[in-house]
Amino acid sequence: MATRAFLLTSLLLSCLLQICSGAYFSSLQRTLIVTASPKAGEVLKSGEDKITVTWGLNQSYPAGTDSAYKTVKVKLCYAPISQVDRAWRKTVDHLTKDKTCQHKIVSQPYKASNNSVEWTIEKDVPTATYFIRAYAYDAEDQEVAYGQTTDAHKTTNLFGIEAITGRHASLDIAAVCFSAFSVVSLCGFFWVEKRKSRVAK
Ligand SMILES: *[C@@H]1O[C@H](CO)[C@@H](O)[C@H](O)[C@H]1NC(C)=O
Ligand SMILES: *[C@@H]1O[C@H](CO)[C@@H](O)[C@H](O)[C@H]1NC(C)=O
């Protein structure tokens, strides 16, 4: 019984850790070059300031690299300064379903070059440090490649956004983890109940 409880707890904890750090272990090829208008360290205002993002295929990859790319989604991603030197988060590997990329800027058919979009920062973007990432998706809507304005460790070219409302991103992240935890706990609860009723029969 103690072992089972221990296993269940570990399972819950590891699920929670994975969900919170966006860990779905996959490594995508970084074939897109993405640039954005804010200078490193610049602080912009949500609901007012605009960001220009450009993206395209890195031409050093051989022709055909992008043959499976169908759509591109450009996202605003949260880069918590406090995470920068926590190696255990392995930010490089946790690229797909990244919970820190919550704000979609644009989604459109893939084109190898000359893509550009001007985006007014939405009002609900909370105060935090950010970068921009673009994902390429295949016909099955799976991420197949990406590009971003920062390095693999999310330390360079970061810019700030200041919310008019004073909302802070850590609240959003806490909310995501909390709801994920609730779902996981509920599943765990039903699993335990089901086992109990099976034992009773
Ligand atoms: C393009 O790809 C090459 C080869 O992977 C890489 O060395 C180079 O840094 C990339 N260029 C940019 C601007 O990311
Ligand atoms: C991209 O734009 C440049 C200059 O505006 C132009 O010379 C080039 O042909 C364009 N490339 C594509 C693929 O449209």
PDB file of C-alpha atoms and ligand atoms in Angstrom:
ATOM      1  CA  MET A   1       0.000   0.000   0.000  1.00  0.00           C
ATOM      2  CA  ALA A   2       2.786   2.408   0.953  1.00  0.00           C
ATOM      3  CA  THR A   3       4.601   1.532  -2.256  1.00  0.00           C
ATOM      4  CA  ARG A   4       1.495   2.195  -4.292  1.00  0.00           C
ATOM      5  CA  ALA A   5       0.965   5.564  -2.638  1.00  0.00           C
ATOM      6  CA  PHE A   6       4.599   6.415  -3.249  1.00  0.00           C
ATOM      7  CA  LEU A   7       4.357   5.453  -6.919  1.00  0.00           C
ATOM      8  CA  LEU A   8       1.191   7.426  -7.363  1.00  0.00           C
ATOM      9  CA  THR A   9       2.749  10.488  -5.741  1.00  0.00           C
ATOM     10  CA  SER A  10       5.861  10.233  -7.900  1.00  0.00           C
ATOM     11  CA  LEU A  11       3.709   9.848 -10.975  1.00  0.00           C
ATOM     12  CA  LEU A  12       1.722  12.942 -10.081  1.00  0.00           C
ATOM     13  CA  LEU A  13       4.830  14.954  -9.345  1.00  0.00           C
ATOM     14  CA  SER A  14       6.577  13.967 -12.539  1.00  0.00           C
ATOM     15  CA  CYS A  15       3.459  14.740 -14.594  1.00  0.00           C
ATOM     16  CA  LEU A  16       3.215  18.094 -12.912  1.00  0.00           C
ATOM     17  CA  LEU A  17       6.878  18.873 -13.528  1.00  0.00           C
ATOM     18  CA  GLN A  18       6.574  17.903 -17.173  1.00  0.00           C
ATOM     19  CA  ILE A  19       3.433  19.928 -17.724  1.00  0.00           C
ATOM     20  CA  CYS A  20       4.825  22.976 -15.977  1.00  0.00           C
ATOM     21  CA  SER A  21       8.087  22.993 -17.867  1.00  0.00           C
ATOM     22  CA  GLY A  22       6.429  22.135 -21.183  1.00  0.00           C
ATOM     23  CA  ALA A  23       8.366  18.900 -21.351  1.00  0.00           C
ATOM     24  CA  TYR A  24       7.209  16.722 -24.184  1.00  0.00           C
ATOM     25  CA  PHE A  25      10.730  15.613 -25.075  1.00  0.00           C
ATOM     26  CA  SER A  26      11.241  16.201 -28.694  1.00  0.00           C
ATOM     27  CA  SER A  27      13.869  18.057 -30.549  1.00  0.00           C
ATOM     28  CA  LEU A  28      12.883  20.186 -33.441  1.00  0.00           C
ATOM     29  CA  GLN A  29      15.231  21.444 -36.105  1.00  0.00           C
ATOM     30  CA  ARG A  30      15.946  25.129 -35.898  1.00  0.00           C
ATOM     31  CA  THR A  31      15.649  25.954 -39.584  1.00  0.00           C
ATOM     32  CA  LEU A  32      13.744  29.221 -39.402  1.00  0.00           C
ATOM     33  CA  ILE A  33      15.369  32.604 -38.922  1.00  0.00           C
ATOM     34  CA  VAL A  34      13.185  34.897 -36.863  1.00  0.00           C
ATOM     35  CA  THR A  35      13.812  38.548 -36.085  1.00  0.00           C
ATOM     36  CA  ALA A  36      11.726  41.077 -34.190  1.00  0.00           C
ATOM     37  CA  SER A  37      11.825  44.846 -33.883  1.00  0.00           C
ATOM     38  CA  PRO A  38      12.344  45.328 -30.129  1.00  0.00           C
ATOM     39  CA  LYS A  39      15.967  45.875 -29.168  1.00  0.00           C
ATOM     40  CA  ALA A  40      17.456  43.710 -26.417  1.00  0.00           C
ATOM     41  CA  GLY A  41      16.326  45.102 -23.092  1.00  0.00           C
ATOM     42  CA  GLU A  42      13.704  47.410 -24.590  1.00  0.00           C
ATOM     43  CA  VAL A  43      10.455  47.652 -22.620  1.00  0.00           C
ATOM     44  CA  LEU A  44       7.181  47.953 -24.546  1.00  0.00           C
ATOM     45  CA  LYS A  45       3.642  48.642 -23.385  1.00  0.00           C
ATOM     46  CA  SER A  46       0.856  46.117 -23.880  1.00  0.00           C
ATOM     47  CA  GLY A  47      -2.201  47.428 -25.706  1.00  0.00           C
ATOM     48  CA  GLU A  48      -0.144  50.228 -27.292  1.00  0.00           C
ATOM     49  CA  ASP A  49       3.224  49.339 -28.771  1.00  0.00           C
ATOM     50  CA  LYS A  50       3.767  47.359 -31.939  1.00  0.00           C
ATOM     51  CA  ILE A  51       6.225  44.587 -32.733  1.00  0.00           C
ATOM     52  CA  THR A  52       7.358  43.781 -36.262  1.00  0.00           C
ATOM     53  CA  VAL A  53       8.348  40.147 -36.734  1.00  0.00           C
ATOM     54  CA  THR A  54      10.023  38.724 -39.824  1.00  0.00           C
ATOM     55  CA  TRP A  55      10.775  35.085 -40.527  1.00  0.00           C
ATOM     56  CA  GLY A  56      12.009  32.789 -43.266  1.00  0.00           C
ATOM     57  CA  LEU A  57      13.926  29.616 -43.989  1.00  0.00           C
ATOM     58  CA  ASN A  58      17.635  29.661 -43.160  1.00  0.00           C
ATOM     59  CA  GLN A  59      19.057  29.328 -46.671  1.00  0.00           C
ATOM     60  CA  SER A  60      22.059  27.299 -45.462  1.00  0.00           C
ATOM     61  CA  TYR A  61      19.772  24.254 -45.255  1.00  0.00           C
ATOM     62  CA  PRO A  62      19.560  22.162 -48.433  1.00  0.00           C
ATOM     63  CA  ALA A  63      16.670  22.631 -50.866  1.00  0.00           C
ATOM     64  CA  GLY A  64      13.682  20.526 -49.825  1.00  0.00           C
ATOM     65  CA  THR A  65      14.307  20.922 -46.090  1.00  0.00           C
ATOM     66  CA  ASP A  66      10.980  22.705 -45.868  1.00  0.00           C
ATOM     67  CA  SER A  67       8.989  20.445 -48.210  1.00  0.00           C
ATOM     68  CA  ALA A  68       6.750  19.248 -45.347  1.00  0.00           C
ATOM     69  CA  TYR A  69       6.113  22.682 -43.888  1.00  0.00           C
ATOM     70  CA  LYS A  70       2.486  23.712 -44.347  1.00  0.00           C
ATOM     71  CA  THR A  71       1.734  26.414 -41.821  1.00  0.00           C
ATOM     72  CA  VAL A  72       3.632  28.758 -39.553  1.00  0.00           C
ATOM     73  CA  LYS A  73       2.532  30.023 -36.184  1.00  0.00           C
ATOM     74  CA  VAL A  74       4.369  32.937 -34.634  1.00  0.00           C
ATOM     75  CA  LYS A  75       4.132  33.214 -30.863  1.00  0.00           C
ATOM     76  CA  LEU A  76       5.136  35.522 -28.089  1.00  0.00           C
ATOM     77  CA  CYS A  77       7.013  33.499 -25.482  1.00  0.00           C
ATOM     78  CA  TYR A  78       7.668  34.193 -21.854  1.00  0.00           C
ATOM     79  CA  ALA A  79      11.348  33.971 -20.794  1.00  0.00           C
ATOM     80  CA  PRO A  80      11.516  34.020 -17.022  1.00  0.00           C
ATOM     81  CA  ILE A  81      14.857  35.488 -15.987  1.00  0.00           C
ATOM     82  CA  SER A  82      14.805  33.277 -12.892  1.00  0.00           C
ATOM     83  CA  GLN A  83      14.873  30.152 -15.096  1.00  0.00           C
ATOM     84  CA  VAL A  84      17.927  31.163 -17.050  1.00  0.00           C
ATOM     85  CA  ASP A  85      20.470  29.255 -15.019  1.00  0.00           C
ATOM     86  CA  ARG A  86      18.326  26.302 -13.978  1.00  0.00           C
ATOM     87  CA  ALA A  87      19.778  23.644 -16.203  1.00  0.00           C
ATOM     88  CA  TRP A  88      17.280  21.004 -15.088  1.00  0.00           C
ATOM     89  CA  ARG A  89      14.604  22.736 -17.096  1.00  0.00           C
ATOM     90  CA  LYS A  90      16.481  21.827 -20.276  1.00  0.00           C
ATOM     91  CA  THR A  91      14.727  24.518 -22.259  1.00  0.00           C
ATOM     92  CA  VAL A  92      16.259  23.300 -25.513  1.00  0.00           C
ATOM     93  CA  ASP A  93      14.409  19.980 -25.444  1.00  0.00           C
ATOM     94  CA  HIS A  94      11.055  21.280 -24.345  1.00  0.00           C
ATOM     95  CA  LEU A  95       9.966  22.892 -27.533  1.00  0.00           C
ATOM     96  CA  THR A  96       6.643  21.428 -28.497  1.00  0.00           C
ATOM     97  CA  LYS A  97       3.550  22.327 -26.488  1.00  0.00           C
ATOM     98  CA  ASP A  98       5.639  24.907 -24.697  1.00  0.00           C
ATOM     99  CA  LYS A  99       3.338  26.399 -22.072  1.00  0.00           C
ATOM    100  CA  THR A 100       5.468  29.531 -21.989  1.00  0.00           C
ATOM    101  CA  CYS A 101       4.398  30.466 -25.542  1.00  0.00           C
ATOM    102  CA  GLN A 102       0.809  31.410 -24.778  1.00  0.00           C
ATOM    103  CA  HIS A 103       0.251  34.379 -27.041  1.00  0.00           C
ATOM    104  CA  LYS A 104      -0.341  33.709 -30.709  1.00  0.00           C
ATOM    105  CA  ILE A 105       0.754  36.541 -32.963  1.00  0.00           C
ATOM    106  CA  VAL A 106      -0.158  35.084 -36.333  1.00  0.00           C
ATOM    107  CA  SER A 107      -0.874  31.780 -38.059  1.00  0.00           C
ATOM    108  CA  GLN A 108      -0.556  31.534 -41.832  1.00  0.00           C
ATOM    109  CA  PRO A 109       0.454  29.252 -44.716  1.00  0.00           C
ATOM    110  CA  TYR A 110       4.188  28.568 -44.875  1.00  0.00           C
ATOM    111  CA  LYS A 111       6.293  30.561 -47.323  1.00  0.00           C
ATOM    112  CA  ALA A 112      10.088  30.258 -47.463  1.00  0.00           C
ATOM    113  CA  SER A 113      10.895  33.960 -47.432  1.00  0.00           C
ATOM    114  CA  ASN A 114       9.860  37.579 -47.002  1.00  0.00           C
ATOM    115  CA  ASN A 115       7.359  37.014 -44.221  1.00  0.00           C
ATOM    116  CA  SER A 116       6.638  39.950 -42.014  1.00  0.00           C
ATOM    117  CA  VAL A 117       3.878  40.936 -39.667  1.00  0.00           C
ATOM    118  CA  GLU A 118       3.206  43.950 -37.504  1.00  0.00           C
ATOM    119  CA  TRP A 119       1.437  43.122 -34.250  1.00  0.00           C
ATOM    120  CA  THR A 120       0.032  45.450 -31.641  1.00  0.00           C
ATOM    121  CA  ILE A 121       0.753  43.854 -28.288  1.00  0.00           C
ATOM    122  CA  GLU A 122      -2.560  42.629 -26.897  1.00  0.00           C
ATOM    123  CA  LYS A 123      -3.914  44.290 -23.780  1.00  0.00           C
ATOM    124  CA  ASP A 124      -3.929  41.093 -21.771  1.00  0.00           C
ATOM    125  CA  VAL A 125      -0.202  40.380 -22.157  1.00  0.00           C
ATOM    126  CA  PRO A 126       1.218  40.443 -18.627  1.00  0.00           C
ATOM    127  CA  THR A 127       4.376  42.205 -17.467  1.00  0.00           C
ATOM    128  CA  ALA A 128       7.383  39.932 -18.093  1.00  0.00           C
ATOM    129  CA  THR A 129      10.428  39.295 -20.267  1.00  0.00           C
ATOM    130  CA  TYR A 130       9.734  37.866 -23.714  1.00  0.00           C
ATOM    131  CA  PHE A 131      11.089  36.621 -27.027  1.00  0.00           C
ATOM    132  CA  ILE A 132       9.415  35.526 -30.267  1.00  0.00           C
ATOM    133  CA  ARG A 133       9.302  31.991 -31.636  1.00  0.00           C
ATOM    134  CA  ALA A 134       7.912  30.680 -34.934  1.00  0.00           C
ATOM    135  CA  TYR A 135       6.885  27.053 -35.422  1.00  0.00           C
ATOM    136  CA  ALA A 136       6.477  25.314 -38.752  1.00  0.00           C
ATOM    137  CA  TYR A 137       3.741  22.636 -38.854  1.00  0.00           C
ATOM    138  CA  ASP A 138       3.258  19.772 -41.298  1.00  0.00           C
ATOM    139  CA  ALA A 139      -0.024  18.648 -42.907  1.00  0.00           C
ATOM    140  CA  GLU A 140      -0.924  16.732 -39.707  1.00  0.00           C
ATOM    141  CA  ASP A 141      -0.511  19.914 -37.669  1.00  0.00           C
ATOM    142  CA  GLN A 142       2.585  18.598 -35.883  1.00  0.00           C
ATOM    143  CA  GLU A 143       5.477  20.921 -35.118  1.00  0.00           C
ATOM    144  CA  VAL A 144       8.352  20.065 -37.443  1.00  0.00           C
ATOM    145  CA  ALA A 145      10.701  23.039 -37.135  1.00  0.00           C
ATOM    146  CA  TYR A 146      11.113  26.312 -35.350  1.00  0.00           C
ATOM    147  CA  GLY A 147      13.093  29.500 -35.103  1.00  0.00           C
ATOM    148  CA  GLN A 148      13.321  32.122 -32.385  1.00  0.00           C
ATOM    149  CA  THR A 149      14.761  35.542 -31.653  1.00  0.00           C
ATOM    150  CA  THR A 150      16.808  34.321 -28.684  1.00  0.00           C
ATOM    151  CA  ASP A 151      19.482  31.652 -28.209  1.00  0.00           C
ATOM    152  CA  ALA A 152      18.710  28.076 -27.155  1.00  0.00           C
ATOM    153  CA  HIS A 153      18.930  29.001 -23.465  1.00  0.00           C
ATOM    154  CA  LYS A 154      16.565  31.985 -23.777  1.00  0.00           C
ATOM    155  CA  THR A 155      19.179  34.460 -22.567  1.00  0.00           C
ATOM    156  CA  THR A 156      19.894  36.809 -25.494  1.00  0.00           C
ATOM    157  CA  ASN A 157      17.772  39.484 -27.216  1.00  0.00           C
ATOM    158  CA  LEU A 158      15.023  39.409 -24.628  1.00  0.00           C
ATOM    159  CA  PHE A 159      12.683  42.372 -24.400  1.00  0.00           C
ATOM    160  CA  GLY A 160      10.226  43.454 -21.765  1.00  0.00           C
ATOM    161  CA  ILE A 161       6.508  44.114 -21.885  1.00  0.00           C
ATOM    162  CA  GLU A 162       4.811  46.200 -19.262  1.00  0.00           C
ATOM    163  CA  ALA A 163       1.106  45.624 -18.723  1.00  0.00           C
ATOM    164  CA  ILE A 164      -1.107  48.627 -18.135  1.00  0.00           C
ATOM    165  CA  THR A 165      -3.129  46.545 -15.702  1.00  0.00           C
ATOM    166  CA  GLY A 166      -0.095  45.483 -13.670  1.00  0.00           C
ATOM    167  CA  ARG A 167      -0.876  41.803 -14.187  1.00  0.00           C
ATOM    168  CA  HIS A 168       2.183  39.560 -13.862  1.00  0.00           C
ATOM    169  CA  ALA A 169       3.014  36.451 -15.847  1.00  0.00           C
ATOM    170  CA  SER A 170       3.838  34.328 -12.802  1.00  0.00           C
ATOM    171  CA  LEU A 171       0.110  34.343 -12.024  1.00  0.00           C
ATOM    172  CA  ASP A 172      -0.663  32.902 -15.445  1.00  0.00           C
ATOM    173  CA  ILE A 173       1.971  30.229 -15.087  1.00  0.00           C
ATOM    174  CA  ALA A 174       0.642  29.352 -11.628  1.00  0.00           C
ATOM    175  CA  ALA A 175      -2.861  29.075 -13.099  1.00  0.00           C
ATOM    176  CA  VAL A 176      -1.677  26.706 -15.838  1.00  0.00           C
ATOM    177  CA  CYS A 177       0.117  24.496 -13.323  1.00  0.00           C
ATOM    178  CA  PHE A 178      -2.801  24.571 -10.945  1.00  0.00           C
ATOM    179  CA  SER A 179      -5.348  23.477 -13.522  1.00  0.00           C
ATOM    180  CA  ALA A 180      -2.990  20.792 -14.826  1.00  0.00           C
ATOM    181  CA  PHE A 181      -2.511  19.586 -11.271  1.00  0.00           C
ATOM    182  CA  SER A 182      -6.269  19.414 -10.711  1.00  0.00           C
ATOM    183  CA  VAL A 183      -6.749  17.276 -13.813  1.00  0.00           C
ATOM    184  CA  VAL A 184      -3.903  14.962 -12.863  1.00  0.00           C
ATOM    185  CA  SER A 185      -5.192  14.635  -9.283  1.00  0.00           C
ATOM    186  CA  LEU A 186      -8.676  13.858 -10.515  1.00  0.00           C
ATOM    187  CA  CYS A 187      -7.346  11.129 -12.817  1.00  0.00           C
ATOM    188  CA  GLY A 188      -5.327   9.728  -9.935  1.00  0.00           C
ATOM    189  CA  PHE A 189      -8.405   9.750  -7.698  1.00  0.00           C
ATOM    190  CA  PHE A 190     -10.541   7.834 -10.209  1.00  0.00           C
ATOM    191  CA  TRP A 191      -7.761   5.367 -10.795  1.00  0.00           C
ATOM    192  CA  VAL A 192      -7.501   4.650  -7.055  1.00  0.00           C
ATOM    193  CA  GLU A 193     -11.303   4.354  -6.741  1.00  0.00           C
ATOM    194  CA  LYS A 194     -11.491   1.986  -9.684  1.00  0.00           C
ATOM    195  CA  ARG A 195      -8.800  -0.229  -8.170  1.00  0.00           C
ATOM    196  CA  LYS A 196     -10.586  -0.207  -4.813  1.00  0.00           C
ATOM    197  CA  SER A 197     -13.881  -1.308  -6.360  1.00  0.00           C
ATOM    198  CA  ARG A 198     -12.088  -4.035  -8.322  1.00  0.00           C
ATOM    199  CA  VAL A 199     -10.476  -5.320  -5.114  1.00  0.00           C
ATOM    200  CA  ALA A 200     -13.880  -5.263  -3.371  1.00  0.00           C
ATOM    201  CA  LYS A 201     -15.489  -7.524  -6.035  1.00  0.00           C
TER     202      LYS A 201
HETATM  203  C1  LIG B   1      21.698  29.046 -40.484  1.00  0.00           C
HETATM  204  O1  LIG B   1      22.084  27.691 -40.384  1.00  0.00           O
HETATM  205  C2  LIG B   1      23.460  27.480 -40.210  1.00  0.00           C
HETATM  206  C3  LIG B   1      23.704  25.980 -40.260  1.00  0.00           C
HETATM  207  O2  LIG B   1      22.934  25.293 -39.313  1.00  0.00           O
HETATM  208  C4  LIG B   1      23.916  28.115 -38.895  1.00  0.00           C
HETATM  209  O3  LIG B   1      25.294  27.928 -38.693  1.00  0.00           O
HETATM  210  C5  LIG B   1      23.582  29.598 -38.927  1.00  0.00           C
HETATM  211  O4  LIG B   1      23.904  30.190 -37.687  1.00  0.00           O
HETATM  212  C6  LIG B   1      22.113  29.807 -39.244  1.00  0.00           C
HETATM  213  N1  LIG B   1      21.871  31.235 -39.403  1.00  0.00           N
HETATM  214  C7  LIG B   1      21.069  31.923 -38.585  1.00  0.00           C
HETATM  215  C8  LIG B   1      20.963  33.383 -38.852  1.00  0.00           C
HETATM  216  O5  LIG B   1      20.441  31.388 -37.664  1.00  0.00           O
HETATM  217  C1  LIG B   2      11.995  38.906 -51.171  1.00  0.00           C
HETATM  218  O1  LIG B   2      12.128  40.303 -51.262  1.00  0.00           O
HETATM  219  C2  LIG B   2      13.279  40.702 -51.988  1.00  0.00           C
HETATM  220  C3  LIG B   2      13.405  42.223 -51.930  1.00  0.00           C
HETATM  221  O2  LIG B   2      12.196  42.846 -51.613  1.00  0.00           O
HETATM  222  C4  LIG B   2      13.156  40.210 -53.434  1.00  0.00           C
HETATM  223  O3  LIG B   2      14.304  40.578 -54.175  1.00  0.00           O
HETATM  224  C5  LIG B   2      13.041  38.677 -53.404  1.00  0.00           C
HETATM  225  O4  LIG B   2      12.851  38.191 -54.708  1.00  0.00           O
HETATM  226  C6  LIG B   2      11.867  38.247 -52.535  1.00  0.00           C
HETATM  227  N1  LIG B   2      11.871  36.810 -52.436  1.00  0.00           N
HETATM  228  C7  LIG B   2      10.780  36.061 -52.605  1.00  0.00           C
HETATM  229  C8  LIG B   2      10.963  34.588 -52.515  1.00  0.00           C
HETATM  230  O5  LIG B   2       9.685  36.545 -52.809  1.00  0.00           O
END
